Structure formats: C-alpha cells, structure tokens
Backbone as a printed PyTorch tensor [residue, N CA C, xyz], in Angstrom:
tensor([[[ 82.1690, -43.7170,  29.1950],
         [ 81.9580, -42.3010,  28.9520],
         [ 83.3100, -41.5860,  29.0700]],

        [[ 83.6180, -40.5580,  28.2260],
         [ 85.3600, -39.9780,  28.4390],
         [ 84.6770, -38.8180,  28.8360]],

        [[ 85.9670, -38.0870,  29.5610],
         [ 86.2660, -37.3380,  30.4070],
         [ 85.7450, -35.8730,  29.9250]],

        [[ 85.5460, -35.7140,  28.7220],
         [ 84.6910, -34.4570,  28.4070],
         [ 83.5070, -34.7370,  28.7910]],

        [[ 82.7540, -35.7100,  28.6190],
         [ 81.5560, -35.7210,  28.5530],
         [ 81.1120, -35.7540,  30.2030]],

        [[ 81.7190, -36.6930,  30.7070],
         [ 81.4740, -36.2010,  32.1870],
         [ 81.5660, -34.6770,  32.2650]],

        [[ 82.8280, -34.3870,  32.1640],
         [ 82.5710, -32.6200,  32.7590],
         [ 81.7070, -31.8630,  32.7410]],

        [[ 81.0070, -32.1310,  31.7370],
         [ 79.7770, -31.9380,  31.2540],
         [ 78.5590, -31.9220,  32.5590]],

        [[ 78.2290, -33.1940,  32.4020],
         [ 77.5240, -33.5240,  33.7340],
         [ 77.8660, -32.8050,  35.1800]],

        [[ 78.9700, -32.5180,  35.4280],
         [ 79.4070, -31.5550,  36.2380],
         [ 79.7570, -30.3880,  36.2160]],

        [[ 79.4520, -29.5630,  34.8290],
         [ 79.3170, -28.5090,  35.1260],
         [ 78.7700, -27.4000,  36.1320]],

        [[ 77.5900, -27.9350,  36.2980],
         [ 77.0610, -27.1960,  37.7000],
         [ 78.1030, -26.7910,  39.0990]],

        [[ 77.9780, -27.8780,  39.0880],
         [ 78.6950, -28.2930,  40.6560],
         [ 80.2350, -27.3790,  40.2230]],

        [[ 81.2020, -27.3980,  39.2270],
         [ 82.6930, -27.1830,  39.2090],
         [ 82.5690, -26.0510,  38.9040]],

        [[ 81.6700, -25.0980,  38.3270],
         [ 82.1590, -23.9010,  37.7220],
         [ 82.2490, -22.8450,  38.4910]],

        [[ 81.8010, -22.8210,  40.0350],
         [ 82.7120, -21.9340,  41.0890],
         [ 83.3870, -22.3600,  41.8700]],

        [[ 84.1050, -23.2070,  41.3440],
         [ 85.0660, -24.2660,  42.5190],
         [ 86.5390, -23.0270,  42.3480]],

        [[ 86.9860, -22.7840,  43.2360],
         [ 88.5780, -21.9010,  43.2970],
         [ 89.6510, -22.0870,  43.5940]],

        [[ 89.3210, -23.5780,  44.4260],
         [ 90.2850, -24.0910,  45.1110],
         [ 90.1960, -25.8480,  45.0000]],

        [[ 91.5410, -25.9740,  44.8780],
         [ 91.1450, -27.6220,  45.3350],
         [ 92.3940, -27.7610,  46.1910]],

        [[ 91.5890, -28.8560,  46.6800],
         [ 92.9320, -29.7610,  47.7350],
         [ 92.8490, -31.0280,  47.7930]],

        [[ 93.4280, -32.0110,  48.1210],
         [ 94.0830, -33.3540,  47.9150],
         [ 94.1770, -33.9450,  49.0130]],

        [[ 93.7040, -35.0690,  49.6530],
         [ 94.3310, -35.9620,  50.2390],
         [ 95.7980, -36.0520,  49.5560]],

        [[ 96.9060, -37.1240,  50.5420],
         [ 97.8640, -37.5110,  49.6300],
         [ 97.9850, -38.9820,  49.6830]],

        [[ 97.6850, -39.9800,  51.0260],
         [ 98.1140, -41.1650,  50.8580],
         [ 96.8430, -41.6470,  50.2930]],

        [[ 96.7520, -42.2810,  49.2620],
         [ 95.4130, -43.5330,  48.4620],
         [ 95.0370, -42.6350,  47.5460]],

        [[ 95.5910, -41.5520,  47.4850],
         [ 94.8960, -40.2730,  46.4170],
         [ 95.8880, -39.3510,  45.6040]],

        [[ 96.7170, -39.1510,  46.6370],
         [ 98.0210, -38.7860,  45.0550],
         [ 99.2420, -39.5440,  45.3420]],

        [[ 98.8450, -40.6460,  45.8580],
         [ 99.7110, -41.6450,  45.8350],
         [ 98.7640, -43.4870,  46.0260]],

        [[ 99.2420, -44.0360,  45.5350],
         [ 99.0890, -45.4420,  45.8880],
         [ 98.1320, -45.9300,  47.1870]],

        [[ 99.1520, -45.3170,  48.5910],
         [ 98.4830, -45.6250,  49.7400],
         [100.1820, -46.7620,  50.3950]],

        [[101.0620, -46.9760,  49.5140],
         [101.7060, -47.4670,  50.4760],
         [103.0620, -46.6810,  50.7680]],

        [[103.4930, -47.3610,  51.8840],
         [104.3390, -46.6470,  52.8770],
         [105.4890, -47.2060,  53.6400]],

        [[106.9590, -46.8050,  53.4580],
         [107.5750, -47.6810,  53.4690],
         [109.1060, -46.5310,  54.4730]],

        [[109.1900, -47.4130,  55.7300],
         [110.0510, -46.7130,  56.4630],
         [111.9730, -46.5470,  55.5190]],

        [[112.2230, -45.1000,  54.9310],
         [113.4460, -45.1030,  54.1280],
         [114.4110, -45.1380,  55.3810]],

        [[114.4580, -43.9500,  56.0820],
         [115.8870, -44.2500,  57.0080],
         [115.2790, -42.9450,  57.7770]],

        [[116.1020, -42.6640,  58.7690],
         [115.9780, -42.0600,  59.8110],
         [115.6330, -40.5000,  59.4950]],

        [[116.6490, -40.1030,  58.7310],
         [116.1330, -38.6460,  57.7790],
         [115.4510, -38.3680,  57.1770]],

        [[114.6180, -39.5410,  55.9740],
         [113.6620, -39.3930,  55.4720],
         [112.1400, -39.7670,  56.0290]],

        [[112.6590, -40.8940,  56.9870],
         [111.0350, -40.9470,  57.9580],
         [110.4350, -42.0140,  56.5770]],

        [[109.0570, -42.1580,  57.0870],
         [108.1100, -42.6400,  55.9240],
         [107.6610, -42.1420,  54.7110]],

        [[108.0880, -42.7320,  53.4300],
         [108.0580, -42.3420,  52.6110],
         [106.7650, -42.9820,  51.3130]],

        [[106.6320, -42.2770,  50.4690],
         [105.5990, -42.3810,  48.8870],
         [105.5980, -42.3530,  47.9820]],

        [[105.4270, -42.9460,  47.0450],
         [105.4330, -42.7040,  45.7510],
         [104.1270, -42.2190,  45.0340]],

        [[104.3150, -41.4060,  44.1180],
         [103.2370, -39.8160,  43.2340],
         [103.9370, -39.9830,  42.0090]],

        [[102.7790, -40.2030,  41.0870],
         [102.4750, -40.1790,  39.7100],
         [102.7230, -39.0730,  39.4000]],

        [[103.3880, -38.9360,  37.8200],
         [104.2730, -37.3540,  37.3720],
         [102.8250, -36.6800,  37.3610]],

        [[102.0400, -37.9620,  36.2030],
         [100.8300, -36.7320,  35.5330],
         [100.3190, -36.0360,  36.6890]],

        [[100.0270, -36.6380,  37.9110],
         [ 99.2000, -35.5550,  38.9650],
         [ 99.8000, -34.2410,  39.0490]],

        [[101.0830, -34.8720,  39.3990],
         [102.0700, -33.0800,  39.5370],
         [102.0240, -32.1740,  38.3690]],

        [[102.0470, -32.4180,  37.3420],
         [102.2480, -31.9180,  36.4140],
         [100.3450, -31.2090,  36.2980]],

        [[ 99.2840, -31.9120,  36.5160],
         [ 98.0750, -31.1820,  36.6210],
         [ 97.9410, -29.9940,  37.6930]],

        [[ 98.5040, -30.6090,  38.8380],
         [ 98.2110, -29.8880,  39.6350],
         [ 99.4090, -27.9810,  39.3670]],

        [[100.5420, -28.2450,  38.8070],
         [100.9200, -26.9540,  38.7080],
         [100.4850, -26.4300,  37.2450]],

        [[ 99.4060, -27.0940,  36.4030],
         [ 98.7650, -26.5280,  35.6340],
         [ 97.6380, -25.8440,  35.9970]],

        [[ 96.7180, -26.1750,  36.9500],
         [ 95.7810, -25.1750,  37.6380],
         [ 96.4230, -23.9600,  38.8700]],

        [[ 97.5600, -24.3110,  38.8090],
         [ 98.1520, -23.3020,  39.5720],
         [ 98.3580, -21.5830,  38.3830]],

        [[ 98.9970, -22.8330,  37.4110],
         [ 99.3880, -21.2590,  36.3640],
         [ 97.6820, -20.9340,  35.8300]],

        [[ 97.2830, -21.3440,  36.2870],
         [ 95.3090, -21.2600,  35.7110],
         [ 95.1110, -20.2620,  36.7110]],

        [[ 95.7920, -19.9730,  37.9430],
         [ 95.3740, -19.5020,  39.1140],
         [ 94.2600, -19.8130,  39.9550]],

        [[ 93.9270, -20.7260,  39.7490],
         [ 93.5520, -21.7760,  41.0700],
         [ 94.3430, -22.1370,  42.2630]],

        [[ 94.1320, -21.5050,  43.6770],
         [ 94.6520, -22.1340,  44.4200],
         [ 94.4120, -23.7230,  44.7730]],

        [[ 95.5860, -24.5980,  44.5960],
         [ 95.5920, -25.9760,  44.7910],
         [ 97.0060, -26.0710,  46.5510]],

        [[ 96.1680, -27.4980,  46.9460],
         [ 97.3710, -27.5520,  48.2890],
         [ 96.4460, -29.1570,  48.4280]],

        [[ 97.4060, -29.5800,  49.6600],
         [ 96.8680, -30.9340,  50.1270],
         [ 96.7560, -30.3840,  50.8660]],

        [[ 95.9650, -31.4050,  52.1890],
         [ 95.6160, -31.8200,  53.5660],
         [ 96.0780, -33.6560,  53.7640]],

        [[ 97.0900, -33.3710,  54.4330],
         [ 97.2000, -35.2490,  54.7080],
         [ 97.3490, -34.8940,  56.4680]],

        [[ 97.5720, -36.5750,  56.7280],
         [ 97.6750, -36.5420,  58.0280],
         [ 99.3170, -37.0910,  58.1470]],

        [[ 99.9420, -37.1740,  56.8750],
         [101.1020, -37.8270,  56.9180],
         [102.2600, -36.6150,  56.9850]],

        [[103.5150, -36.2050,  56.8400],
         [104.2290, -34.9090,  57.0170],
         [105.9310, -35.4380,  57.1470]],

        [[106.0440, -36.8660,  56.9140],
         [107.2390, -37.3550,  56.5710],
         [108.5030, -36.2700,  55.5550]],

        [[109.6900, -36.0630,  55.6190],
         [110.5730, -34.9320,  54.8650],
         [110.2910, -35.6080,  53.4440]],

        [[109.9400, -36.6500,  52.9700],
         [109.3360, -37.0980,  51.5800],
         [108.4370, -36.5030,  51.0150]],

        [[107.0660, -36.3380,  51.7220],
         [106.2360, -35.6830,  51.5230],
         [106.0060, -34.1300,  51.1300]],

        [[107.1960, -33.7840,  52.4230],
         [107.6710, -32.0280,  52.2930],
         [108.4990, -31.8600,  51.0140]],

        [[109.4780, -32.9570,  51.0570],
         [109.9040, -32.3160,  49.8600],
         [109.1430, -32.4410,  48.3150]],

        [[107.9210, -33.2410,  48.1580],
         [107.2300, -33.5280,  46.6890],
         [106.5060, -32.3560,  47.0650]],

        [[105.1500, -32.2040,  47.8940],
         [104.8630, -31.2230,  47.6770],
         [104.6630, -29.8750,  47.9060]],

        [[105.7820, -29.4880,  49.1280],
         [105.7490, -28.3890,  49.0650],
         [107.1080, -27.8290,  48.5800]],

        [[108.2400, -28.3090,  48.6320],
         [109.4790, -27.7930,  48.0550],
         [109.7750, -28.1150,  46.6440]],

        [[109.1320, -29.2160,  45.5730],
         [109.1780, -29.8210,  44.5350],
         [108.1700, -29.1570,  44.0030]],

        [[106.8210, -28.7120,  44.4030],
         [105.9160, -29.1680,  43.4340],
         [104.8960, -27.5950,  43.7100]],

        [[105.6690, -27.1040,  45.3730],
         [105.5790, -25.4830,  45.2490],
         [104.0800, -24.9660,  45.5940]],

        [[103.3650, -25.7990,  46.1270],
         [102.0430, -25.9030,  46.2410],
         [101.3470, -24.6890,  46.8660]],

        [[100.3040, -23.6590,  46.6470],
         [ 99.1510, -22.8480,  47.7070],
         [ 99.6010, -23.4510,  48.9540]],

        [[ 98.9180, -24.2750,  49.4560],
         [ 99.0230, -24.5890,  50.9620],
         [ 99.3360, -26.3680,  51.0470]],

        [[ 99.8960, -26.5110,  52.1130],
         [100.0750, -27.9020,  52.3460],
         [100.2900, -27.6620,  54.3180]],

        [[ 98.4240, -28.6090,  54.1970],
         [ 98.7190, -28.7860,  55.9420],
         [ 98.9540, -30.1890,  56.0470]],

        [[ 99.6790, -30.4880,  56.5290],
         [100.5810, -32.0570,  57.0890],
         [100.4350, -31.9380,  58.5410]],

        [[100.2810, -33.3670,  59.1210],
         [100.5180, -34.0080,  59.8190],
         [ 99.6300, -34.0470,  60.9820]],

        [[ 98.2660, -34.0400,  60.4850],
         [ 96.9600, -33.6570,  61.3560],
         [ 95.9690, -34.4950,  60.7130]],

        [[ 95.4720, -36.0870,  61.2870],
         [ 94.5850, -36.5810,  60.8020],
         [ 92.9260, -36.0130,  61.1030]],

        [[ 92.8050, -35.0000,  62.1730],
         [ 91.2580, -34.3010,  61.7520],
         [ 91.4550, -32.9380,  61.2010]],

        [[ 91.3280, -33.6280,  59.6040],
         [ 91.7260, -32.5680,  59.0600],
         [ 90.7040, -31.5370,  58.7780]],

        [[ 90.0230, -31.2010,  59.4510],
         [ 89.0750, -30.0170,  60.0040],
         [ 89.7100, -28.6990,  59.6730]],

        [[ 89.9980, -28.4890,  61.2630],
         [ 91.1470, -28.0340,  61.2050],
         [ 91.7570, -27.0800,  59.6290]],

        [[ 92.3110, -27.8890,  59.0590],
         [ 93.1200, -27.7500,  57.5970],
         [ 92.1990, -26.8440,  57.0490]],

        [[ 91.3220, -27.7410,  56.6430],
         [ 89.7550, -27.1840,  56.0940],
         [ 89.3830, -25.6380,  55.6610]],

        [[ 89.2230, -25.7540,  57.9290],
         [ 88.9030, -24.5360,  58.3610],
         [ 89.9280, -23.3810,  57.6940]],

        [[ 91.0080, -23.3830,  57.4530],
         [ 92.1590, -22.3280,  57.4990],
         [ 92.0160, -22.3110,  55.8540]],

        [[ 91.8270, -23.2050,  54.6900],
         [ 91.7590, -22.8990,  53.7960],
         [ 90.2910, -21.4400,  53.4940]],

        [[ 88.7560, -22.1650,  54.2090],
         [ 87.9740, -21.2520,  54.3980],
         [ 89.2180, -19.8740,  55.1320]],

        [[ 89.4950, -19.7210,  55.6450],
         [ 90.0350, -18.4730,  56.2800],
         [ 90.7100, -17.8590,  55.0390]],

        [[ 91.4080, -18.3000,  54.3610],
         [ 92.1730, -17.8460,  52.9030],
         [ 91.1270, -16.7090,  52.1140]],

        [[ 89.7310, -17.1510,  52.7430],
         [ 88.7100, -15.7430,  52.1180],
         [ 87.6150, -16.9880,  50.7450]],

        [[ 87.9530, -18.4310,  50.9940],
         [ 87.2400, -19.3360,  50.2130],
         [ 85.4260, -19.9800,  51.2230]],

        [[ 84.3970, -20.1920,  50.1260],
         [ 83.2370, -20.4980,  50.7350],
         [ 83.4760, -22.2430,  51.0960]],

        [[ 82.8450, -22.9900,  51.1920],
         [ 82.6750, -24.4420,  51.3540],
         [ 82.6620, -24.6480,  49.7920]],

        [[ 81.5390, -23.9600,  49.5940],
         [ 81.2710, -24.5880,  47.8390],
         [ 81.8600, -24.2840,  46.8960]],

        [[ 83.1980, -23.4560,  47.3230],
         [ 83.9990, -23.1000,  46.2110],
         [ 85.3680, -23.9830,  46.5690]],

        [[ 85.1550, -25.4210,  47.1460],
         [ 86.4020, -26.0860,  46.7830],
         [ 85.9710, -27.3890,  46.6680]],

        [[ 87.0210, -27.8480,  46.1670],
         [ 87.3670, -29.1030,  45.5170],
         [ 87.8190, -30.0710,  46.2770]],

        [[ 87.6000, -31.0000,  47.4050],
         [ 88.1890, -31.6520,  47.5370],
         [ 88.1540, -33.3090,  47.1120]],

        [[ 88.7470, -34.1060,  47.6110],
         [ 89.4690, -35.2990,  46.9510],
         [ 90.1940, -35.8740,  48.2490]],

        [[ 89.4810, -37.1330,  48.7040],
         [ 89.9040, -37.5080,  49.7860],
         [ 89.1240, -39.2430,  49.8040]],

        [[ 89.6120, -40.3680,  50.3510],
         [ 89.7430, -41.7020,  50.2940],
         [ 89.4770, -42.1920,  51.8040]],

        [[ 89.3000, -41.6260,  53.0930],
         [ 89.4910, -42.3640,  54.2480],
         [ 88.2070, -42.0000,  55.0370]],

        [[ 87.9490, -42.4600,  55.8730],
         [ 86.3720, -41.9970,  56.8290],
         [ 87.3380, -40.4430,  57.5430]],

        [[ 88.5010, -40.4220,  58.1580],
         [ 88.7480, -39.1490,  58.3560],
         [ 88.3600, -37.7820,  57.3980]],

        [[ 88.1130, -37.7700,  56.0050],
         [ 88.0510, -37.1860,  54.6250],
         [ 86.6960, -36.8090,  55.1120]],

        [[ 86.0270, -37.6260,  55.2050],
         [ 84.2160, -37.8370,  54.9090],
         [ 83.8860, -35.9690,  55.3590]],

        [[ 84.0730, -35.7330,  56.8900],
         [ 83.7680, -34.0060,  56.8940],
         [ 84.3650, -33.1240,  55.6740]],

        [[ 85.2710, -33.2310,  55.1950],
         [ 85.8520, -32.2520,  54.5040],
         [ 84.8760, -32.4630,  52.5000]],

        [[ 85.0380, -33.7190,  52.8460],
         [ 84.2060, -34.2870,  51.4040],
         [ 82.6270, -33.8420,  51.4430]],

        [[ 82.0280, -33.8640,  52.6510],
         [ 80.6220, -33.5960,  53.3090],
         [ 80.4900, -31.9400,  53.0750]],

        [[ 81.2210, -31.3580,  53.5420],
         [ 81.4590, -29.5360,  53.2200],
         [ 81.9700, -28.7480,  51.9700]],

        [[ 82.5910, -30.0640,  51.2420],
         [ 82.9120, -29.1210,  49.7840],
         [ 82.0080, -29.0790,  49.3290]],

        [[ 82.2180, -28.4750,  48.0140],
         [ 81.4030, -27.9840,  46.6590],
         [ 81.9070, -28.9510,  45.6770]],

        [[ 82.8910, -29.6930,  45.5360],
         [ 82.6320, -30.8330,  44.8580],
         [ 83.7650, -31.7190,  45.5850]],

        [[ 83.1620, -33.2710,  45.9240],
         [ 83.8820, -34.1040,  46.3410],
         [ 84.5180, -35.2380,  45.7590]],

        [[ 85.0290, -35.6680,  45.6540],
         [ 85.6170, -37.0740,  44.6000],
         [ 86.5940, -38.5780,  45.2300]],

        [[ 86.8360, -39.1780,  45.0810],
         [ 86.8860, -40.4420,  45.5120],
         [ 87.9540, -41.3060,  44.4030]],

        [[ 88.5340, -42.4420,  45.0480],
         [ 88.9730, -42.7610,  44.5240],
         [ 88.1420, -44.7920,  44.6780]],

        [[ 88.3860, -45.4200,  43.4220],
         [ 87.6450, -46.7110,  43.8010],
         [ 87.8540, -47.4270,  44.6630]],

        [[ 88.9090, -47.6750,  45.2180],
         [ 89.1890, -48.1420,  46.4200],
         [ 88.8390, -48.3090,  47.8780]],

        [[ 88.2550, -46.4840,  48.0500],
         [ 87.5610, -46.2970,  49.1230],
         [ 86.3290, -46.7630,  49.3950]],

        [[ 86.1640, -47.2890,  50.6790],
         [ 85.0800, -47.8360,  50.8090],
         [ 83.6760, -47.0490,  50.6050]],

        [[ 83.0150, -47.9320,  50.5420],
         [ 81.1570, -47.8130,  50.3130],
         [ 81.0440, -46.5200,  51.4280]],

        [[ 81.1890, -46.5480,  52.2060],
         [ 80.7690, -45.5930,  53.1010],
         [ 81.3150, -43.8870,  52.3640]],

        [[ 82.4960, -44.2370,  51.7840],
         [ 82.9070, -42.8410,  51.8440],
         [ 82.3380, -42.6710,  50.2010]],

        [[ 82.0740, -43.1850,  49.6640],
         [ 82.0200, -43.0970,  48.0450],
         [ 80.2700, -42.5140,  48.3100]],

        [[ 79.3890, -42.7840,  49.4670],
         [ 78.2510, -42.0380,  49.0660],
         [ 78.2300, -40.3400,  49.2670]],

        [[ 79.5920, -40.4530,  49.9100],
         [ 79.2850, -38.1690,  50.0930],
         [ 80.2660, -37.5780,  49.4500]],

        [[ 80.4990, -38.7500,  48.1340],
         [ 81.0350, -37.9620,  46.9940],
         [ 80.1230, -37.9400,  45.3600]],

        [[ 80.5040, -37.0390,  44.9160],
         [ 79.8970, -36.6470,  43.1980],
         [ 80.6800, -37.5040,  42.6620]],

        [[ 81.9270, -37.5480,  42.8360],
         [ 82.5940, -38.0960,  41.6000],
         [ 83.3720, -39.3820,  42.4780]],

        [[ 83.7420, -40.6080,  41.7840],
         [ 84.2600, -41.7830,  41.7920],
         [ 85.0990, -41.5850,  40.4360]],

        [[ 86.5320, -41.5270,  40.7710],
         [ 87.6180, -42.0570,  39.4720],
         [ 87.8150, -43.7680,  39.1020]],

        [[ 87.7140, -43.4400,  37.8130],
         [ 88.0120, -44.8140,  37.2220],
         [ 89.8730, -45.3190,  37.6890]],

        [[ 90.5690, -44.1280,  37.6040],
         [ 92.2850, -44.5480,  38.1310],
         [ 92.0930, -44.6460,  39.7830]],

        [[ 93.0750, -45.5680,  40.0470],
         [ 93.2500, -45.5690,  41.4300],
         [ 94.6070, -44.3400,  41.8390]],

        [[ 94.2940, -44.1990,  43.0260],
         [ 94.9980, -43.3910,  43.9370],
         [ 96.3840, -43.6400,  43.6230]],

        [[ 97.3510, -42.6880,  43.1280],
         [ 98.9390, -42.6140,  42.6780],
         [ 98.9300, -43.3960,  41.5270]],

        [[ 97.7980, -43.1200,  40.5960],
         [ 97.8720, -43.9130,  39.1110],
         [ 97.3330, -42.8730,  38.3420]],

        [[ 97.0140, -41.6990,  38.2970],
         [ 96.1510, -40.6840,  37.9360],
         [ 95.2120, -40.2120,  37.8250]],

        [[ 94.8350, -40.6480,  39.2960],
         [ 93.4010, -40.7000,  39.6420],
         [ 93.0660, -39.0750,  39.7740]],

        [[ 94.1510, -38.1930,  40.6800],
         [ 94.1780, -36.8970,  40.8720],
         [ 93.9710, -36.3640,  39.4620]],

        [[ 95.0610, -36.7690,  38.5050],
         [ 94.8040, -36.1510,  36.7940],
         [ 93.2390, -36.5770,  36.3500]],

        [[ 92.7250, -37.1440,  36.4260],
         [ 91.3860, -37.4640,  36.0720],
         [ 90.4270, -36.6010,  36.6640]],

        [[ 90.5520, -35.8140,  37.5410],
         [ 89.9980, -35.1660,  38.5890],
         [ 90.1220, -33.7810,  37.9390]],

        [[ 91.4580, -33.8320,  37.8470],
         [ 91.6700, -32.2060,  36.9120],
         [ 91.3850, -32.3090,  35.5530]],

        [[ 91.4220, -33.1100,  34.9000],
         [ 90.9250, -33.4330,  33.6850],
         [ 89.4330, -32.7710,  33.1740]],

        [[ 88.8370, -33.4680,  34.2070],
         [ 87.1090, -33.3830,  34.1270],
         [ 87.1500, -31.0770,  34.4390]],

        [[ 87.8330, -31.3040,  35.4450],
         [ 87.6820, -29.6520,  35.7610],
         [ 88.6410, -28.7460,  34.9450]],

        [[ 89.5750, -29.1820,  34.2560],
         [ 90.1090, -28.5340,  33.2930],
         [ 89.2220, -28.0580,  31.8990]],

        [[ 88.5370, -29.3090,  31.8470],
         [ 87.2470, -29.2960,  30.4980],
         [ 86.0260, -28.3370,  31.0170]],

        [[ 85.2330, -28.0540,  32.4960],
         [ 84.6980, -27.4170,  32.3290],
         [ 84.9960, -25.6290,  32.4520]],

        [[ 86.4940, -25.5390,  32.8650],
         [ 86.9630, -23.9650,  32.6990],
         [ 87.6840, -24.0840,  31.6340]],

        [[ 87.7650, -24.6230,  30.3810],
         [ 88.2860, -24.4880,  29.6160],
         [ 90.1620, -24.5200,  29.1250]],

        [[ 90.9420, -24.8640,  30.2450],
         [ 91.9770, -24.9960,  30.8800],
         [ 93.1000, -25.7310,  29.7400]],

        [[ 94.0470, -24.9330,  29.4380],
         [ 94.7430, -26.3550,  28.3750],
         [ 96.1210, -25.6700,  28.5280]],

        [[ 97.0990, -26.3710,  28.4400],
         [ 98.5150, -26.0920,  28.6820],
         [ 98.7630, -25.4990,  27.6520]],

        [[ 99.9240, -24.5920,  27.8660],
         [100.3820, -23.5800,  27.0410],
         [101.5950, -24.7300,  26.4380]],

        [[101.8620, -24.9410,  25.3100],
         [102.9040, -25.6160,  24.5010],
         [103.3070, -25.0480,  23.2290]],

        [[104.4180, -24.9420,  22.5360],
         [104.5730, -24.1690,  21.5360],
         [105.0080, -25.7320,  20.7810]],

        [[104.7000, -25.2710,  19.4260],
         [105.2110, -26.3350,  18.6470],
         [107.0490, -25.7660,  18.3140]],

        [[107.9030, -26.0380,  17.4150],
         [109.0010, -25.7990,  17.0160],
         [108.9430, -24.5380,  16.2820]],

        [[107.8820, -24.0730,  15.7180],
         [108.3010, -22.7950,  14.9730],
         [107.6340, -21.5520,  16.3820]],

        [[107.2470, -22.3200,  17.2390],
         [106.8230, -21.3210,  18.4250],
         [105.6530, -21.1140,  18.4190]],

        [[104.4790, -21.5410,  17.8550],
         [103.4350, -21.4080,  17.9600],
         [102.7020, -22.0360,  19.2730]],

        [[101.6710, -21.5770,  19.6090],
         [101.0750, -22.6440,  20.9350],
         [ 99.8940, -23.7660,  19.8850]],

        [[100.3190, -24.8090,  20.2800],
         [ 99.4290, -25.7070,  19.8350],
         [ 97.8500, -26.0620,  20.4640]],

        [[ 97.1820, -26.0040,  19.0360],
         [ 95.6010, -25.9070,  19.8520],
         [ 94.9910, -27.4220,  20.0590]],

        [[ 94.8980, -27.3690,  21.7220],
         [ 94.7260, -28.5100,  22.5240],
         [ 93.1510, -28.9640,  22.4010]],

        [[ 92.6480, -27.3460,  22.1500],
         [ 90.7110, -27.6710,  22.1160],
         [ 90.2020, -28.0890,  21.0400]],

        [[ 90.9670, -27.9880,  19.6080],
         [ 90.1910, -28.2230,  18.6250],
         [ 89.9480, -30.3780,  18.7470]],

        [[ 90.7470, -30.3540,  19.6420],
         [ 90.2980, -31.8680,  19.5910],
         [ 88.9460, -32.6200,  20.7740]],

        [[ 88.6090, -30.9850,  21.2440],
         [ 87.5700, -31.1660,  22.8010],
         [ 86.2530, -31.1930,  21.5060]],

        [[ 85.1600, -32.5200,  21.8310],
         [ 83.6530, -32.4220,  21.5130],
         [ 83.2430, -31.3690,  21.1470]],

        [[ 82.9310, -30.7970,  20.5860],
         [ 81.6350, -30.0250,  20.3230],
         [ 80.6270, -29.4560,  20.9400]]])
C-alpha cells in the first residue's frame, strides 16, 4: 500500500495533530552509538530526508522538537543548532517530564504526534493522538502504536511518518522550476 493511501486511513487520527516530536536514537537515527572524543561525547548518525521533512512542517507551522534521553554536543549540534528545531528536551530518559512541558506550550495529548522505539516511549506513545513505531521495536511497544514504518530508524523512517501526515494536510514543498514557477507536487497525489 503507498503512502497516500495510508494517510488516508489515518485521516481521523492526524488531522488535529499540531505538534510532533521524535525520539532520536532507533528513530531519527539508526540506534548506534559510538564514543568520538572527549568534546564531542557520544555520537549519531541522521538521514538528510528526515531533516529536511522535519523543517518542512516547520515552514507548514507545525511545531516539531525531539525528546531523547541522549544530549551528547552531536546531538545539540544536528538538532538544535543545525536543524533549529521548536523544542529539543535531551538528556532525560523519563521522558514524561518532556511530554509534560510540550502540553504546557498550550498543546492537548491528542494534538501530538509522537514517534518513539523503546519501553521508556510507551507513556508518551500511550498519551498521544497519534503514535508510530519503528519495525525494530519490540512487540510490546508496537501494540500502543497506530502506525508501524516500513523504513527503519535513521533510514527514513521519520520521512515516512511525515509523508503519511504531509498527505493528509495537504503539505508540499515550495520549489520553483528555472523560469520561477513553483512546481505542482499534488497533481501527482491519487485522486
């Protein structure tokens, strides 16, 4: 099934979502982790397409941010000095907490998005308005989510995520062709 047609199926659930947020290790990254040097601490590797989705629902005006439990100067610098994010709470594995303070931003439970891979996730996945997963994560956490991605975690699993929710708000990057026109991204969306 492609990615319009799901959205589809989830229309319900996404069309007052306002916010999303991200795990980052197994979800906008891979999951592995590798000590660089003393200044950089533990470090990750993140797939362009995610970044590149995620500051497309930004110019959509969607607030987007992570919640990890990781907060390495790698991390700080992809996504909050690189990539410029709403919020990014680091370095707190009950990420409750996090959660809670996004609700404080003036957001309901059911108006966010989250996206999270670990049994720590499971509350925050349990309280959104739409939850999602990546295949990797175990059986336990994949039942208190809606959505399961076909990409794994730091492969574009996050873009698949925005994909599906880009299709049901209608969402498409602004691009001009060479004579300056914006090129139309929808005439190729289903029917």
């Amino acid at each position: 099934m492609d990615l319009f047609t799901k959205a589809q199926k989830y229309k319900e659930k996404l069309k007052d979502i306002k916010v999303l947020a991200f795990d980052i290790d197994g979800v906008l990254t891979p999951g592995h982790v590798w000590y660089q040097d003393d200044e950089m601490g533990f470090n990750r590797s993140s797939h362009t397409s995610d970044g590149y989705a995620l500051k497309l629902l930004m110019r959509a005006g969607f607030k987007v941010g992570v919640i990890s439990g990781g907060a390495s100067k790698g991390v700080q610098e992809r996504f909050v000095n690189n990539l410029k994010l709403d919020f990014a709470f680091l370095g707190d594995e009950d990420k409750r907490v996090a959660f809670k303070k996004v609700l404080d931003l003036g957001f309901k439970p059911e108006e966010v998005l989250f996206m999270g891979d670990e049994f720590f996730d499971v509350p925050l996945l349990k309280a959104a308005g739409f939850a999602a997963t990546t295949p990797h994560a175990s059986h336990e956490i994949q039942v208190y989510c809606d959505y399961v991605t076909q990409r794994e975690g730091g492969h574009g699993a996050v873009r698949e995520v925005i994909d599906i929710f880009r299709y049901v708000h209608g969402i498409v990057p602004e691009v001009l062709d060479f004579d300056g026109n914006p090129i139309d991204f929808k005439h190729s969306w289903p029917k």
